CSV table of C-alpha atoms and ligand atoms in Angstrom, one decimal:
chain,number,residue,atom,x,y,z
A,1,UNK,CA,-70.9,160.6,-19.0
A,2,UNK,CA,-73.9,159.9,-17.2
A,3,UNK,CA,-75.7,162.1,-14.3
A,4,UNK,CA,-73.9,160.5,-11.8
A,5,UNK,CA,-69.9,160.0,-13.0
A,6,UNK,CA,-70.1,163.7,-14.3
A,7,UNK,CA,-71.3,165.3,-10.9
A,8,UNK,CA,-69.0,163.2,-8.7
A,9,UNK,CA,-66.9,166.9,-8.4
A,10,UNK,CA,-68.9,170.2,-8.6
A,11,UNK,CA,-67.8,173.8,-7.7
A,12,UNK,CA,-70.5,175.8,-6.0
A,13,UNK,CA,-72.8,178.6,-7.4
A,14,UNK,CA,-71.3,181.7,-5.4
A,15,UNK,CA,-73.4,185.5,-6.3
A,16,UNK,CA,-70.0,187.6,-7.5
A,17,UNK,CA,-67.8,185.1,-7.2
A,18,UNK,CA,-68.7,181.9,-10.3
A,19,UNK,CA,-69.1,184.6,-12.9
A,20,UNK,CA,-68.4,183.1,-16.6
A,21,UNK,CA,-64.8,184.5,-16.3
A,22,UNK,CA,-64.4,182.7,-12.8
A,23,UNK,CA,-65.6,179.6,-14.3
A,24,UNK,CA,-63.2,179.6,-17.5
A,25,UNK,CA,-60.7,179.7,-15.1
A,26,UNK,CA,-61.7,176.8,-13.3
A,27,UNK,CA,-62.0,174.9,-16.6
A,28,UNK,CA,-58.4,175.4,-17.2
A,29,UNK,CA,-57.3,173.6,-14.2
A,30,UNK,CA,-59.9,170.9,-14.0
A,31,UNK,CA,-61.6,169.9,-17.5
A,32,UNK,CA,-64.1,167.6,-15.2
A,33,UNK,CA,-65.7,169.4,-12.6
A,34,UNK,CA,-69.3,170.4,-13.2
A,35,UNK,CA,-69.7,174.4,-13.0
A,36,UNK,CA,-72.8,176.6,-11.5
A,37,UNK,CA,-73.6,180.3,-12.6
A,38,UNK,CA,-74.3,183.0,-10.0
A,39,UNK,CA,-78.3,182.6,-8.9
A,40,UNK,CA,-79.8,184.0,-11.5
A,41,UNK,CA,-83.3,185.4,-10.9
A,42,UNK,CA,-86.2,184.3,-12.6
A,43,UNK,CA,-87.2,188.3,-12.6
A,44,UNK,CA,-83.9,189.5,-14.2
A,45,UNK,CA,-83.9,186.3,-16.3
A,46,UNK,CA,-87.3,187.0,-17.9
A,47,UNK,CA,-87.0,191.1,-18.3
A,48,UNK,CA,-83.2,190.4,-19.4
A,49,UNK,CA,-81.7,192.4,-17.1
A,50,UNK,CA,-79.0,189.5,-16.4
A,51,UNK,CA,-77.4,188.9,-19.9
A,52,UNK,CA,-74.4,189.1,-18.4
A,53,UNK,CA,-74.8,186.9,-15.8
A,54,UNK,CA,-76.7,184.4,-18.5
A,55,UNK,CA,-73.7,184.3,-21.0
A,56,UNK,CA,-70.8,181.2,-20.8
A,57,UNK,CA,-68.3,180.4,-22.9
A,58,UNK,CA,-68.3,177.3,-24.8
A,59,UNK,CA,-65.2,175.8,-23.1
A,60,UNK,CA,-67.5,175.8,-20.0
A,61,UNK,CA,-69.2,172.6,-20.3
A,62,UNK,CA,-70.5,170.7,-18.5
A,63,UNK,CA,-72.7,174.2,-16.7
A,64,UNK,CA,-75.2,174.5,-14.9
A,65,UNK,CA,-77.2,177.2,-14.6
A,66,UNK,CA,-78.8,178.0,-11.2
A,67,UNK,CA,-82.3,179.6,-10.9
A,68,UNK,CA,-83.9,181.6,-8.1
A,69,UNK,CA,-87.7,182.1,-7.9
A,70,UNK,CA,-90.4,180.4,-7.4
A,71,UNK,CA,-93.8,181.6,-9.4
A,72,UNK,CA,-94.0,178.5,-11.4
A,73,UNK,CA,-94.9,180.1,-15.1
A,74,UNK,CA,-91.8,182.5,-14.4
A,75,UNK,CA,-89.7,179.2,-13.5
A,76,UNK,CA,-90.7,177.5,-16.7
A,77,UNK,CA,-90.2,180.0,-18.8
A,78,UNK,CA,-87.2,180.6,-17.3
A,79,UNK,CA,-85.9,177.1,-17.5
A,80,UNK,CA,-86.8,177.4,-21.5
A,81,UNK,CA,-84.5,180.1,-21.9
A,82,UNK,CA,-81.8,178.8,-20.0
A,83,UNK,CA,-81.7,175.5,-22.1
A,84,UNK,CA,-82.1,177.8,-25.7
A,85,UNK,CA,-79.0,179.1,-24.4
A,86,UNK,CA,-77.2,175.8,-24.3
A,87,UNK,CA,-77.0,175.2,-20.5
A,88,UNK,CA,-76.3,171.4,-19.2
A,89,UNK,CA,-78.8,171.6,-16.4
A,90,UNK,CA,-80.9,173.8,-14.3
A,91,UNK,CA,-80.8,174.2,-10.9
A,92,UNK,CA,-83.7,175.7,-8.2
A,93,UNK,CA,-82.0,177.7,-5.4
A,94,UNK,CA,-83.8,176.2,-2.3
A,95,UNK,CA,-81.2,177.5,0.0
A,96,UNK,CA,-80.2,180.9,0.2
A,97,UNK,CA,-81.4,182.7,3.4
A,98,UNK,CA,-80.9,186.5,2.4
A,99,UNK,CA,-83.6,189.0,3.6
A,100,UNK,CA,-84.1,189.6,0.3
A,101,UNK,CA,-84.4,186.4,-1.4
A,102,UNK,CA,-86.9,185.9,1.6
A,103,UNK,CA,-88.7,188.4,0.5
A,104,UNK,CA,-89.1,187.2,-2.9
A,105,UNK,CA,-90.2,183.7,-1.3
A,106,UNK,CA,-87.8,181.8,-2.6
A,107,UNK,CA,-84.7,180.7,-1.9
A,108,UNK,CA,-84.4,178.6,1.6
A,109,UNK,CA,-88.2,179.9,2.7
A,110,UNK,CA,-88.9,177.3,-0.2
A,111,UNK,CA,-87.7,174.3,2.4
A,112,UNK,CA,-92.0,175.2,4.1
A,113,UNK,CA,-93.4,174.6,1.0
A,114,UNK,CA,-92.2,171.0,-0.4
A,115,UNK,CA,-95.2,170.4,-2.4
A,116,UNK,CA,-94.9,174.0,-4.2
A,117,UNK,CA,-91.2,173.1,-4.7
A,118,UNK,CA,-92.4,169.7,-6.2
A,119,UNK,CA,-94.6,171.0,-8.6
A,120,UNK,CA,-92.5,173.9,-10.0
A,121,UNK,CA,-89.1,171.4,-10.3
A,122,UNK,CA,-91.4,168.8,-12.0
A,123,UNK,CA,-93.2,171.3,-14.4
A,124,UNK,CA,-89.6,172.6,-15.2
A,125,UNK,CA,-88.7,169.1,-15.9
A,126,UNK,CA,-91.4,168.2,-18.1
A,127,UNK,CA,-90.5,171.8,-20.1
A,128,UNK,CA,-86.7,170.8,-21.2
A,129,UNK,CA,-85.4,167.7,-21.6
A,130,UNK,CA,-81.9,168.6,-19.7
A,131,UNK,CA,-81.6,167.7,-16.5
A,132,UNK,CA,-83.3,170.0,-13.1
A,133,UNK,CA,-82.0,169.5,-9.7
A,134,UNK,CA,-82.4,171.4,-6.7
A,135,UNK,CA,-79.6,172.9,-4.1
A,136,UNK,CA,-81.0,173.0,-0.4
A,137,UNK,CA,-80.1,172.7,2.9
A,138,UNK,CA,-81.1,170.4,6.0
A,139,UNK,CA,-84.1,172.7,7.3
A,140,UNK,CA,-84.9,175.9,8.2
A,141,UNK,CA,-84.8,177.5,11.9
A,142,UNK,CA,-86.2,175.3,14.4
A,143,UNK,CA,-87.1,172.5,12.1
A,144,UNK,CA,-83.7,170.4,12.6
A,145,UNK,CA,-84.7,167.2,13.3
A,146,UNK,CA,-84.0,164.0,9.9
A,147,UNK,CA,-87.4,163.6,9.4
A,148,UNK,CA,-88.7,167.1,8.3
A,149,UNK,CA,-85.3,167.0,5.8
A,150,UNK,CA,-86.6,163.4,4.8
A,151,UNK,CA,-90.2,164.7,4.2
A,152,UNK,CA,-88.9,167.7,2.4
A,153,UNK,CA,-87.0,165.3,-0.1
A,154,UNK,CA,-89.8,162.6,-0.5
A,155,UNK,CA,-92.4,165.2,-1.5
A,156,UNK,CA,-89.6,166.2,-4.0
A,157,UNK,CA,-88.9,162.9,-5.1
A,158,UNK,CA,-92.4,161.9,-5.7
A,159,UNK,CA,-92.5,164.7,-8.2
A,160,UNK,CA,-90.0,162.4,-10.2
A,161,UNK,CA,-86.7,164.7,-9.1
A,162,UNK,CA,-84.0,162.4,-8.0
A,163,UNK,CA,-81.1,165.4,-8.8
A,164,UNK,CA,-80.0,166.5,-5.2
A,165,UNK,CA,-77.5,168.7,-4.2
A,166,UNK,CA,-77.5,169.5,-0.2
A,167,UNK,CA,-76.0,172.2,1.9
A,168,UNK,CA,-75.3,169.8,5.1
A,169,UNK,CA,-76.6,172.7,7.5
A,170,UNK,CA,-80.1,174.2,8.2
A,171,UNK,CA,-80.6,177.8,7.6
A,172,UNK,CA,-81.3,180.3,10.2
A,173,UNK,CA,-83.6,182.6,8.6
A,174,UNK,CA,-83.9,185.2,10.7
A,175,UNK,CA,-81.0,187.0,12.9
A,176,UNK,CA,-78.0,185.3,10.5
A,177,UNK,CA,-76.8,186.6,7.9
A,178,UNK,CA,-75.9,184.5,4.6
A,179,UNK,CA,-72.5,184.7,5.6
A,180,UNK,CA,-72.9,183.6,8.8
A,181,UNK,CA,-75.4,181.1,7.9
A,182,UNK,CA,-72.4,179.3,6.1
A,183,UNK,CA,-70.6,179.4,9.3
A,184,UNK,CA,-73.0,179.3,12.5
A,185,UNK,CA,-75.5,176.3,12.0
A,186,UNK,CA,-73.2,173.3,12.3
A,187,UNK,CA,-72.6,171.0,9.7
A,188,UNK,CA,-74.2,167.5,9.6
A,189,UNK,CA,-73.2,165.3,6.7
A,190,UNK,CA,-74.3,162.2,8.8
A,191,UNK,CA,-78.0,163.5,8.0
A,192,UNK,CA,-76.8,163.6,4.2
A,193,UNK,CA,-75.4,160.0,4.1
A,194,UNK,CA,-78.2,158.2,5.8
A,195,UNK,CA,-80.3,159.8,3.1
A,196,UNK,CA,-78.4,158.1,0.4
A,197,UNK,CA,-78.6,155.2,3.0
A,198,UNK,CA,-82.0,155.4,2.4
A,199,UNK,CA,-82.7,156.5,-0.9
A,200,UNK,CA,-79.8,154.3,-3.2
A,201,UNK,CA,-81.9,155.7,-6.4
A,202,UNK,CA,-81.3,159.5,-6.0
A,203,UNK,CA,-78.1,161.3,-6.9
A,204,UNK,CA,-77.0,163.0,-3.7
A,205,UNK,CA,-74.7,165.9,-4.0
A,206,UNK,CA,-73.1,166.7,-0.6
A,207,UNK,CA,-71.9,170.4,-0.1
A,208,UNK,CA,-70.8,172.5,3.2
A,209,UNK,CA,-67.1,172.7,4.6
A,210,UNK,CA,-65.2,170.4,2.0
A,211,UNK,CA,-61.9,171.7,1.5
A,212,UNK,CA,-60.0,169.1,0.1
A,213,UNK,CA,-59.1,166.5,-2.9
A,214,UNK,CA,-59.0,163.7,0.5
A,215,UNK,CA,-62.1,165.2,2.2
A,216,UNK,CA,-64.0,165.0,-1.5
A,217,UNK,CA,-62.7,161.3,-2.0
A,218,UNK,CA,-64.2,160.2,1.9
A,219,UNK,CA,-67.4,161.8,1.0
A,220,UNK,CA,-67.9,160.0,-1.6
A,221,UNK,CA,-67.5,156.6,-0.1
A,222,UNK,CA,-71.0,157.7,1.2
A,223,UNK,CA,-73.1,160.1,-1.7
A,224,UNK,CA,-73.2,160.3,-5.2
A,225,UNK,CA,-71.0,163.3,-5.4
A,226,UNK,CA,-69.0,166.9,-3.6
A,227,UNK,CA,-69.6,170.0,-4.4
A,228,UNK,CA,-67.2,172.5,-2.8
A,229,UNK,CA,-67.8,176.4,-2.7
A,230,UNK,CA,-65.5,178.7,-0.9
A,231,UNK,CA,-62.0,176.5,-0.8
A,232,UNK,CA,-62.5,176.1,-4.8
A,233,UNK,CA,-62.6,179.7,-5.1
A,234,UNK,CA,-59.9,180.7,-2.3
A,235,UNK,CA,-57.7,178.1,-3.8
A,236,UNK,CA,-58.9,176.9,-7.6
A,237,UNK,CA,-55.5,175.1,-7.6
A,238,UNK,CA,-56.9,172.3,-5.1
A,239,UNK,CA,-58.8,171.4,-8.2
A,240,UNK,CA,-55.8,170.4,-10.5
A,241,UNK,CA,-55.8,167.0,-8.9
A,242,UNK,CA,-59.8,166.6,-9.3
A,243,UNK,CA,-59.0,165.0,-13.0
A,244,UNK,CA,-57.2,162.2,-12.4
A,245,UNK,CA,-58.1,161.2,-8.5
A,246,UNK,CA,-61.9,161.7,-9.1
A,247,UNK,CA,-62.9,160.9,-12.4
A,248,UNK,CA,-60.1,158.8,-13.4
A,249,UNK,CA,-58.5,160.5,-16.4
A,250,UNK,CA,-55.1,160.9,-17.4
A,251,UNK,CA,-54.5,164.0,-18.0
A,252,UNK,CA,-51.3,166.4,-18.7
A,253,UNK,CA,-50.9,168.7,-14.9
A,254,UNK,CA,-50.7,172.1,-16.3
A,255,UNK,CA,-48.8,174.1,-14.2
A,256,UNK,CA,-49.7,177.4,-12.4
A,257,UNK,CA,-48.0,179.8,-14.9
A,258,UNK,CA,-49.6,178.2,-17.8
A,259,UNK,CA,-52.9,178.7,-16.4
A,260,UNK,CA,-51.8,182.3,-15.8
A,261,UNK,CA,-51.2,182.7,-19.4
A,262,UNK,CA,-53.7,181.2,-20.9
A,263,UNK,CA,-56.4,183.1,-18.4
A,264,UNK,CA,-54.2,186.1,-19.4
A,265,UNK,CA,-55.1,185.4,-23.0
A,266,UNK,CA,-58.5,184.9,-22.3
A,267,UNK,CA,-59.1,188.4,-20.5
A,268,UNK,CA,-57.5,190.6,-23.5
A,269,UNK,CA,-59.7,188.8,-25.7
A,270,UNK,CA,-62.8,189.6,-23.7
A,271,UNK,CA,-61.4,192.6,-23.0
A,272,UNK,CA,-61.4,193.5,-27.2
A,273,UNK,CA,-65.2,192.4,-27.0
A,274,UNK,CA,-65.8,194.4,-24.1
A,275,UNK,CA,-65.6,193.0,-20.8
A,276,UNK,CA,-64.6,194.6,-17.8
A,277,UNK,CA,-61.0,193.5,-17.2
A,278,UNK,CA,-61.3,194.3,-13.3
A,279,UNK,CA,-64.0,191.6,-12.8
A,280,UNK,CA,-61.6,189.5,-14.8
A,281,UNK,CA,-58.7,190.0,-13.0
A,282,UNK,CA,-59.8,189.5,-9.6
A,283,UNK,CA,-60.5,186.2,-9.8
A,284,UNK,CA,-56.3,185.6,-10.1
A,285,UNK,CA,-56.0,186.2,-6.5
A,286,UNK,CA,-56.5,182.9,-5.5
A,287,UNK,CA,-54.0,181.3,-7.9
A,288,UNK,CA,-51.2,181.9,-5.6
A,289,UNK,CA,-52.7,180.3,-3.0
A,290,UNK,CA,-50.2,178.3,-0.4
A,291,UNK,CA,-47.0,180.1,-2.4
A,292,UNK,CA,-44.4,181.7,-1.1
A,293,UNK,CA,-44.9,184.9,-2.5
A,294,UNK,CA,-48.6,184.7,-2.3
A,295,UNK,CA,-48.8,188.2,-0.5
A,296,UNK,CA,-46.7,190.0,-3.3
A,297,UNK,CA,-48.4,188.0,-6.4
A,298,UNK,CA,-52.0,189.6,-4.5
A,299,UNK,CA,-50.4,193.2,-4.0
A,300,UNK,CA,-49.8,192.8,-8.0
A,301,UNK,CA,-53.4,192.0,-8.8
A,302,UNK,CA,-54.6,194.8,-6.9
A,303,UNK,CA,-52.4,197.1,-8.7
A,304,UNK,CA,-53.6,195.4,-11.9
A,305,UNK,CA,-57.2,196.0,-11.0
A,306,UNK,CA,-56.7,200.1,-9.9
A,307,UNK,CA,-55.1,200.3,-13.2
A,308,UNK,CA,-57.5,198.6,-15.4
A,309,UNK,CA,-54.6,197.3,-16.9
A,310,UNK,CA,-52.4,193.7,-16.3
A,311,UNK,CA,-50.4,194.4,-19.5
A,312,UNK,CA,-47.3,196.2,-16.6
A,313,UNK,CA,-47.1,193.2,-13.8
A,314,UNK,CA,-48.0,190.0,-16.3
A,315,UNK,CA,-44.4,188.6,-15.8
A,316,UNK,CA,-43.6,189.6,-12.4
A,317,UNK,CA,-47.3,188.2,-11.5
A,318,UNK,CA,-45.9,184.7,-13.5
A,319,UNK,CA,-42.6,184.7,-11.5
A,320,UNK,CA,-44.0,184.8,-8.5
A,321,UNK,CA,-46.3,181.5,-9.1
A,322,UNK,CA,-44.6,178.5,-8.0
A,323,UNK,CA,-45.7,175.4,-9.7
B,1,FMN,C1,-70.0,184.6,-1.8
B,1,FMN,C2,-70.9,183.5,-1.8
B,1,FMN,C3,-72.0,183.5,-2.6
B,1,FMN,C4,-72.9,182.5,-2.7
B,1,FMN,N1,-74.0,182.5,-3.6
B,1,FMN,C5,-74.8,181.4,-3.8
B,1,FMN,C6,-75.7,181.4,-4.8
B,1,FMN,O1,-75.8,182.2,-5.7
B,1,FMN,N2,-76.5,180.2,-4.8
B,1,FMN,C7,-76.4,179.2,-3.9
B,1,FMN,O2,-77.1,178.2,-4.0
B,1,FMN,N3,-75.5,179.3,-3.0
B,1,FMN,C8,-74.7,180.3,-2.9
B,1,FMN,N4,-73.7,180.3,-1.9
B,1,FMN,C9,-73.5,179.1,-1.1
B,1,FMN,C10,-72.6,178.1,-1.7
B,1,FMN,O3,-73.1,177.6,-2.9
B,1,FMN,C11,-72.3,176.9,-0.7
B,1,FMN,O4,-73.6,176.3,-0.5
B,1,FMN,C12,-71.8,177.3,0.6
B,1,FMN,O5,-70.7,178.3,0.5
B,1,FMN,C13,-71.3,176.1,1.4
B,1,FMN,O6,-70.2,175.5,0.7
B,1,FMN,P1,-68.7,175.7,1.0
B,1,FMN,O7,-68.5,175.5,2.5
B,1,FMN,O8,-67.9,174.7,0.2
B,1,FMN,O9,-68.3,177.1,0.6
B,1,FMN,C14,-72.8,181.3,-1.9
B,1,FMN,C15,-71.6,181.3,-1.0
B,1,FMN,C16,-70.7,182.3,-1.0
B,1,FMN,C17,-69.5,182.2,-0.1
């Protein structure tokens, strides 16, 4: 598949939430949509503090993995590693607004600095020979208006990056927090189309707010391709349909308890290597998402995850799915 078909779904990088175990998951319900690691920082990357956070299972593919820095020997060398480990694609974090990240002068801080971004996402290119995109956002604080976004992107795209993936809010850098800088700034996807409007030979990724298969499919009547965060994770059912409405593939529905079996597979095999079963388990809360017995099914899970142990509620967890 080329760039474009395969990215026309894409679940969000999410710190603590699109671990590898999070992401198998994902895979079992939708074989199609493109995955993102966790940032990963180029710091943790390089003194391998984040093996961890770097490993994937091979079932995975197509993943991405998403970068944070932005010392441009530390990003190269970072990208290097990251394809030696098999990655799909690498991806610069130019939009996370934490104090910290700030701190580190990267993440959304990076939006002031479109020629230093150039260079780095170009020198990265010209390191690997998978492809390296950027995630950002519309603009930072005051600078709201479409032509500092559309200077921000041409400085980027005359680096030779046409891989785009954009938050459709600016960041608030100080006096938000992440979270509500997810919320607060408003959302403004008309800023997002008329950049495809204007730019037919980049691959625009719209993200921000999507929450469903319909949303996703009027999206992309305008960009390249969706990629949804929070309502992927809160509901990784939604993504079931993903298959056959977005990429147009036939393929067998596999129902809720057959996902919870073959995940529940998956974590005592991991578990035999290892693995913390908790940071396994947690990511079945949103499985029962819309149900019935949602609140019982998430009771279970958190009894599974005190205990350390799922082996007691796996079948009255499975009843309580409804398919
Ligand atoms: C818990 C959490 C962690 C996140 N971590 C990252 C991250 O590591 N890198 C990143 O680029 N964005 C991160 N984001 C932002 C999401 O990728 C996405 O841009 C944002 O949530 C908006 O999309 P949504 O409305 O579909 O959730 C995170 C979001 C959440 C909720």
């Amino acid at each position: 598949m080329d760039f474009k078909s395969a990215h026309r779904a894409c679940v969000a990088p999410m710190m603590q939430y699109t671990d590898m175990h999070d992401r198998y998951l994902l895979r079992l319900i939708s074989k199609n949509t493109y995955l993102y690691t966790e940032m990963i920082t180029t710091g943790a990357l390089i003194f391998g503090k984040c093996l961890d956070q770097l490993d994937f299972n091979k079932e995975e593919h197509p993943v991405a993995v998403q970068l944070g820095g932005s010392d441009l020997n530390d990003l190269i060398e970072s990208s290097k590693i990251s394809e030696g480990y098999g990655y799909d694609e690498i991806n610069l974090n130019v939009g996370c607004p934490s104090d910290r990240v700030q701190k580190g002068r990267f993440g959304a801080c990076l939006m002031l600095e479109p020629e230093h971004v150039a260079n780095c996402l170009s020198e990265m290119q010209n390191a690997v020979t998978i492809p390296v995109t950027i995630k950002c956002r519309l603009g930072i604080d005051d600078n709201d208006s479409y032509e500092f976004f559309e200077n921000f992107v041409s400085v980027v795209k005359n680096a030779g990056i046409k891989n785009f993936i954009i938050h459709a809010r600016n960041g608030i850098l100080s006096g938000l927090s992440p979270r509500q800088n997810r919320m607060i700034p408003p959302l403004k996807y008309d800023f997002v189309y008329k950049l495809k409007k204007d730019n037919p030979d980049l691959n625009i990724i719209i993200n921000g707010g999507i929450k469903s298969l319909e949303e996703s499919l009027e999206h992309l009547d305008h960009v390249d391709g969706v990629m949804i965060g929070r309502a992927a994770y809160d509901n990784p059912f939604m993504l079931s349909e993903f298959d056959e409405h977005i990429y147009g593939q036939e393929t067998k529905r596999i129902s809720k308890a057959e996902i919870f079996d073959e995940y529940v597979s998956y974590m005592t095999s991991k578990e035999s290597q290892g693995y913390d079963l908790s940071r396994m388990v947690k990511h079945l809360f949103g499985l029962s998402k819309g149900d019935p017995h949602a609140k019982a099914f998430r009771k279970l899970v958190l009894e599974a995850i005190r205990l350390k142990d799922i082996t007691p509620y796996k079948s009255d967890l499975r009843q309580l799915l409804v398919n």
